[in-house]
Amino acid sequence: MPAVTVLAAPMVPAAFKAADVSYGAIAPMLIVVAGALVGVLVEAFAPRRVRHTTQLALALVTLVAAFVVLVTVSTKATNRGGTLAQAVIIDGPSLFLQGAILLMSVLGVLTMAEKFGGQGSDAFTPMGAAVPGSAHEAAALRAGLATSEVFPLTLFAVVGMMLFPAAGDLLTMFVALEVLSLPLYLMCGLARRRRLLSQEASLKYFLLGAFSSAFFLFGAALMYGYAGSLNIADIATAVSGASANLEGLLLPGVVFVMVGLLFKVGAVPFHSWTPDVYQGAPTPVTGFMAACTKVAAFGAILRIVYVGIEANRWDWRGGIIAVAALTMVVGAVLSVTQTDVKRLLAYSSIAHAGFILVAVLSFDRTGVSGTLFYLVAYGFMTIAGFAIVSMVRQGGSEASHLSQWAGLGRNHPVVAGVFAFLLLAFAGIPLTSGFTAKFAAFSPAVAFGGTSGVALVVIGVLCSVITAFVYVRLIVLMYFTEAPAGEAVVAETASPYTTIAITVGTLVTLVLGVLPTQVLDLAERSSQFLLK
């Protein structure tokens, strides 16, 4: 039989169609990207003696300019909706969260700039590449070197954080996840003191973060196989008109994607990195990461849950309910056993992630607004709290062990008083933002969450009582316990940078507890997601 030659049909190139770009919508992110790139150039070419000051000024100007553009330009109705072929969605939740990230980042950068009388930032090693304790590191310290590259790294992380809650498809969300994570991996390993612990934290965060990113990417591949698209709106359409032939891909895809996102917020059982990284990272980086990363990650969770996979929530809702309950219980109970103040705040952060998940699981617009408000309230009190932790010293190093905080209230009443107020806010005591935030998060769960929502609120209230015991115990230690002779704890005299960060964070915590109406109304107006 003669061979038959099959001629392939000539491939006709499809006409290239440029994506429509709404530059007003993405202008804040472009400004932050530009500032980060200029910061790289400053690091390469500016004289060493002016790098720290130049980088700090550049970072602050960039963040403030991005926030001003966000408020004046991006919020206009003509800039709302999808852009870049629906890869970026600018709507109420994304604008609200981007504004919160920018404001918190300003405070985070101010705390990173603190010198406490030295030549460079006090929290960061003068040379990240030097072996801890080596002669090379000592020479770098004598030469007055400063790790000023943390400022452009912070800006790059902020870009990813701003893109994360605004991502309109899973590929863009993955890119944002990596852009926000990679700079943080580096910054966690740059602590000036306890360098080995810092480098261990950086390595743990990197390895576990890469593992969780792989979960997210595999889940995105499964959801692409299910829906034929990575666009979140298209996935929602596919879920609503589900095909039985491909139904087996959906639930595993949802599970893997949620694993990647729940890792970033420190939810149980994906929380193991949190206490180690919070303890080992430079304290200003810990505060910045604890506040801003949680805001960005919960924004992405809201978009996935409320836009992409809401239609089949009865298939996966039970699993997330279990995660929320475990997160609250584990975070609250293990915080009781902690003897390191940063690890204590890390387990507190885990518990707060569980509280926020309670609002997310209400599946109502009020749950979205409650989540938005909680993220703002928690973020500002967290940055201020870690800024105070960076000030409290004993023997030249941070007073990390709880016993070292004994007598702080007598020696430094103002510092101890502000920290006690922030601890009460973490506990959710009335007249603080913590109380208002818990009420805003739990109310939708009771009203719309059904029996499981009420059960989660009961667990949340009990866990709040447990964490309140932990915070009150530390307050008692500061005010009613004598420090051992010759081991008095001191609070360093902060520069205006840290003073501004603590003052603003504390005032926001107070105002949102006494007069929260304006921010609650803004969160309510910003709680509507757009599909396209």
Short mmCIF file of C-alpha atoms in Angstrom, two decimals, residues 257-525:
data_model
loop_
_atom_site.label_atom_id
_atom_site.label_comp_id
_atom_site.label_asym_id
_atom_site.label_seq_id
_atom_site.Cartn_x
_atom_site.Cartn_y
_atom_site.Cartn_z
CA VAL A 257 -5.15 27.09 45.63
CA MET A 258 -6.49 27.71 49.14
CA VAL A 259 -3.46 25.97 50.66
CA GLY A 260 -1.20 28.48 48.93
CA LEU A 261 -3.28 31.42 50.15
CA LEU A 262 -3.88 30.16 53.70
CA PHE A 263 -0.12 29.69 54.08
CA LYS A 264 0.42 33.43 53.60
CA VAL A 265 -2.01 34.32 56.39
CA GLY A 266 -0.56 31.72 58.77
CA ALA A 267 -3.70 29.62 59.10
CA VAL A 268 -3.46 26.20 60.79
CA PRO A 269 -2.14 23.70 59.68
CA PHE A 270 -0.05 25.90 57.37
CA HIS A 271 1.28 28.07 60.19
CA SER A 272 4.52 26.36 61.23
CA TRP A 273 6.69 29.04 59.62
CA THR A 274 5.03 31.93 61.45
CA PRO A 275 6.58 31.83 64.97
CA ASP A 276 10.07 31.00 63.68
CA VAL A 277 10.07 33.72 61.02
CA TYR A 278 8.51 36.35 63.29
CA GLN A 279 11.14 35.62 65.92
CA GLY A 280 14.15 35.53 63.62
CA ALA A 281 13.39 38.37 61.21
CA PRO A 282 14.44 41.95 61.99
CA THR A 283 11.67 43.32 64.19
CA PRO A 284 10.63 46.15 61.81
CA VAL A 285 10.37 43.58 58.99
CA THR A 286 8.27 41.37 61.25
CA GLY A 287 5.82 44.21 61.87
CA PHE A 288 5.65 45.16 58.20
CA MET A 289 5.20 41.55 57.13
CA ALA A 290 2.63 40.73 59.81
CA ALA A 291 0.44 43.68 58.83
CA CYS A 292 0.76 44.12 55.08
CA THR A 293 1.11 40.49 53.98
CA LYS A 294 -2.04 39.57 55.89
CA VAL A 295 -3.95 42.42 54.21
CA ALA A 296 -2.83 41.36 50.73
CA ALA A 297 -3.40 37.63 51.26
CA PHE A 298 -6.88 38.05 52.71
CA GLY A 299 -7.73 40.31 49.79
CA ALA A 300 -6.80 37.48 47.42
CA ILE A 301 -8.78 34.98 49.51
CA LEU A 302 -11.85 37.23 49.37
CA ARG A 303 -11.63 37.51 45.59
CA ILE A 304 -11.23 33.77 45.09
CA VAL A 305 -13.97 32.85 47.57
CA TYR A 306 -16.55 35.51 46.72
CA VAL A 307 -15.99 35.76 42.96
CA GLY A 308 -14.42 32.57 41.66
CA ILE A 309 -15.72 29.58 43.62
CA GLU A 310 -18.67 30.90 45.61
CA ALA A 311 -21.18 28.86 43.60
CA ASN A 312 -19.89 25.52 44.90
CA ARG A 313 -19.00 26.63 48.41
CA TRP A 314 -20.96 23.76 49.96
CA ASP A 315 -18.28 21.39 48.64
CA TRP A 316 -15.35 23.08 50.38
CA ARG A 317 -16.92 25.28 53.06
CA GLY A 318 -16.67 22.58 55.73
CA GLY A 319 -12.92 22.30 55.27
CA ILE A 320 -12.36 26.04 55.63
CA ILE A 321 -14.62 26.09 58.70
CA ALA A 322 -12.39 23.44 60.27
CA VAL A 323 -9.29 25.48 59.34
CA ALA A 324 -10.80 28.61 60.92
CA ALA A 325 -11.66 26.79 64.15
CA LEU A 326 -8.23 25.14 64.39
CA THR A 327 -6.50 28.43 63.65
CA MET A 328 -8.27 30.22 66.49
CA VAL A 329 -7.74 27.40 68.99
CA VAL A 330 -4.10 26.67 68.14
CA GLY A 331 -3.15 30.35 68.00
CA ALA A 332 -4.81 31.12 71.33
CA VAL A 333 -3.72 28.03 73.28
CA LEU A 334 -0.09 27.99 72.13
CA SER A 335 0.28 31.72 72.82
CA VAL A 336 -0.12 30.83 76.53
CA THR A 337 3.05 28.71 76.45
CA GLN A 338 5.31 31.27 74.78
CA THR A 339 8.21 32.91 76.61
CA ASP A 340 9.46 35.05 73.70
CA VAL A 341 7.50 38.22 73.02
CA LYS A 342 7.83 37.97 69.23
CA ARG A 343 6.69 34.35 69.23
CA LEU A 344 3.79 35.36 71.47
CA LEU A 345 2.74 38.00 68.94
CA ALA A 346 3.21 35.42 66.17
CA TYR A 347 0.70 33.04 67.74
CA SER A 348 -1.54 36.04 68.36
CA SER A 349 -1.32 36.74 64.63
CA ILE A 350 -2.38 33.14 63.92
CA ALA A 351 -5.41 33.53 66.20
CA HIS A 352 -6.35 36.80 64.49
CA ALA A 353 -6.19 35.04 61.11
CA GLY A 354 -8.80 32.65 62.44
CA PHE A 355 -10.99 35.53 63.61
CA ILE A 356 -10.85 37.09 60.15
CA LEU A 357 -11.74 33.77 58.51
CA VAL A 358 -14.94 33.77 60.57
CA ALA A 359 -16.01 36.95 58.75
CA VAL A 360 -14.95 35.56 55.38
CA LEU A 361 -17.09 32.46 55.88
CA SER A 362 -20.29 34.44 56.45
CA PHE A 363 -20.68 34.72 52.62
CA ASP A 364 -22.37 38.08 52.79
CA ARG A 365 -21.35 41.56 51.79
CA THR A 366 -21.23 42.55 55.46
CA GLY A 367 -18.65 39.81 55.92
CA VAL A 368 -16.47 41.47 53.28
CA SER A 369 -16.76 44.87 54.95
CA GLY A 370 -16.04 43.32 58.36
CA THR A 371 -12.93 41.65 56.95
CA LEU A 372 -11.72 44.92 55.41
CA PHE A 373 -12.17 46.80 58.67
CA TYR A 374 -10.48 44.07 60.71
CA LEU A 375 -7.44 44.07 58.42
CA VAL A 376 -6.99 47.83 58.81
CA ALA A 377 -7.43 47.75 62.59
CA TYR A 378 -5.08 44.80 63.05
CA GLY A 379 -2.43 46.16 60.69
CA PHE A 380 -1.91 49.51 62.41
CA MET A 381 -1.82 48.07 65.93
CA THR A 382 0.65 45.40 64.79
CA ILE A 383 3.18 47.79 63.26
CA ALA A 384 3.05 50.00 66.38
CA GLY A 385 3.40 46.98 68.66
CA PHE A 386 6.48 45.59 66.93
CA ALA A 387 8.00 49.09 66.82
CA ILE A 388 7.83 49.17 70.62
CA VAL A 389 9.33 45.67 70.80
CA SER A 390 12.32 46.96 68.80
CA MET A 391 12.87 49.73 71.38
CA VAL A 392 12.95 47.59 74.54
CA ARG A 393 16.51 46.43 75.24
CA GLN A 394 18.56 44.66 77.85
CA GLY A 395 22.31 44.44 77.56
CA GLY A 396 22.26 46.07 74.11
CA SER A 397 20.00 43.45 72.54
CA GLU A 398 16.24 43.34 72.19
CA ALA A 399 14.49 42.10 75.32
CA SER A 400 12.98 39.08 73.63
CA HIS A 401 12.27 36.94 76.71
CA LEU A 402 9.12 37.88 78.60
CA SER A 403 10.96 37.91 81.94
CA GLN A 404 13.11 40.76 80.64
CA TRP A 405 10.05 43.02 80.45
CA ALA A 406 9.64 43.02 84.22
CA GLY A 407 9.65 46.54 85.65
CA LEU A 408 9.31 48.33 82.30
CA GLY A 409 6.22 50.18 83.57
CA ARG A 410 8.22 51.78 86.37
CA ASN A 411 11.30 52.69 84.36
CA HIS A 412 9.53 53.77 81.16
CA PRO A 413 5.84 54.41 81.96
CA VAL A 414 4.96 55.99 78.60
CA VAL A 415 6.40 53.16 76.51
CA ALA A 416 4.83 50.53 78.77
CA GLY A 417 1.50 52.37 78.76
CA VAL A 418 1.33 52.53 74.97
CA PHE A 419 2.30 48.88 74.65
CA ALA A 420 -0.29 47.90 77.27
CA PHE A 421 -2.95 49.79 75.31
CA LEU A 422 -1.97 47.95 72.12
CA LEU A 423 -2.07 44.61 73.96
CA LEU A 424 -5.59 45.41 75.15
CA ALA A 425 -6.50 46.19 71.54
CA PHE A 426 -5.15 42.79 70.48
CA ALA A 427 -7.37 41.28 73.16
CA GLY A 428 -10.43 43.11 71.85
CA ILE A 429 -11.15 45.28 74.90
CA PRO A 430 -13.86 47.96 74.33
CA LEU A 431 -12.79 51.46 73.26
CA THR A 432 -10.04 49.96 71.09
CA SER A 433 -10.11 49.06 67.42
CA GLY A 434 -9.73 45.40 68.37
CA PHE A 435 -13.18 45.32 69.95
CA THR A 436 -14.83 47.06 66.98
CA ALA A 437 -13.01 44.77 64.55
CA LYS A 438 -14.13 41.60 66.34
CA PHE A 439 -17.71 42.87 66.42
CA ALA A 440 -17.55 43.70 62.69
CA ALA A 441 -16.16 40.23 61.95
CA PHE A 442 -18.42 38.16 64.19
CA SER A 443 -21.75 39.90 63.52
CA PRO A 444 -22.05 38.74 59.86
CA ALA A 445 -21.18 35.18 60.92
CA VAL A 446 -24.04 35.15 63.44
CA ALA A 447 -26.49 36.78 61.02
CA PHE A 448 -25.66 34.86 57.83
CA GLY A 449 -23.35 31.96 58.73
CA GLY A 450 -26.01 29.63 60.09
CA THR A 451 -25.24 27.13 62.82
CA SER A 452 -21.59 26.81 61.82
CA GLY A 453 -21.20 30.59 61.89
CA VAL A 454 -22.58 30.78 65.43
CA ALA A 455 -20.30 27.92 66.49
CA LEU A 456 -17.28 29.72 65.05
CA VAL A 457 -18.22 32.91 66.90
CA VAL A 458 -18.50 30.99 70.18
CA ILE A 459 -15.05 29.49 69.58
CA GLY A 460 -13.74 32.94 68.66
CA VAL A 461 -15.05 34.51 71.87
CA LEU A 462 -13.54 31.74 74.00
CA CYS A 463 -10.21 32.05 72.22
CA SER A 464 -10.33 35.83 72.70
CA VAL A 465 -10.62 35.23 76.45
CA ILE A 466 -7.57 32.95 76.34
CA THR A 467 -5.48 35.49 74.44
CA ALA A 468 -6.68 38.24 76.79
CA PHE A 469 -5.12 36.26 79.67
CA VAL A 470 -1.81 36.20 77.78
CA TYR A 471 -1.81 39.95 77.15
CA VAL A 472 -2.88 40.83 80.68
CA ARG A 473 -0.13 38.58 82.05
CA LEU A 474 2.44 40.62 80.12
CA ILE A 475 0.89 43.88 81.37
CA VAL A 476 1.11 42.60 84.95
CA LEU A 477 4.74 41.67 84.33
CA MET A 478 5.53 45.20 83.16
CA TYR A 479 3.81 47.00 86.03
CA PHE A 480 3.69 44.73 89.05
CA THR A 481 6.87 42.64 88.84
CA GLU A 482 10.27 43.80 90.02
CA ALA A 483 13.20 43.37 87.67
CA PRO A 484 16.15 41.36 89.05
CA ALA A 485 18.90 43.52 90.54
CA GLY A 486 21.27 44.81 87.88
CA GLU A 487 19.10 43.55 85.02
CA ALA A 488 16.78 46.49 84.47
CA VAL A 489 15.21 46.73 81.04
CA VAL A 490 15.50 49.99 79.14
CA ALA A 491 13.63 51.56 76.25
CA GLU A 492 15.87 53.22 73.71
CA THR A 493 15.17 56.83 72.84
CA ALA A 494 13.47 56.58 69.48
CA SER A 495 14.04 58.90 66.57
CA PRO A 496 11.13 60.84 65.05
CA TYR A 497 10.70 57.99 62.54
CA THR A 498 9.73 55.34 65.09
CA THR A 499 7.92 57.91 67.22
CA ILE A 500 5.68 58.85 64.30
CA ALA A 501 4.98 55.19 63.47
CA ILE A 502 4.03 54.35 67.07
CA THR A 503 1.98 57.51 67.50
CA VAL A 504 0.00 57.04 64.29
CA GLY A 505 -0.58 53.34 64.94
CA THR A 506 -1.76 54.02 68.49
CA LEU A 507 -4.02 56.91 67.47
CA VAL A 508 -5.62 54.82 64.72
CA THR A 509 -6.18 52.05 67.25
CA LEU A 510 -7.88 54.51 69.60
CA VAL A 511 -9.94 56.33 66.95
CA LEU A 512 -11.21 53.12 65.37
CA GLY A 513 -12.33 52.00 68.80
CA VAL A 514 -14.07 55.24 69.81
CA LEU A 515 -15.21 56.70 66.46
CA PRO A 516 -15.13 53.86 63.90
CA THR A 517 -18.11 55.01 61.83
CA GLN A 518 -16.22 56.64 58.99
CA VAL A 519 -13.96 53.66 58.31
CA LEU A 520 -16.83 51.21 58.76
CA ASP A 521 -18.87 53.16 56.22
CA LEU A 522 -15.92 53.26 53.83
CA ALA A 523 -15.46 49.50 54.20
CA GLU A 524 -19.17 48.98 53.54
CA ARG A 525 -19.06 51.13 50.39
#
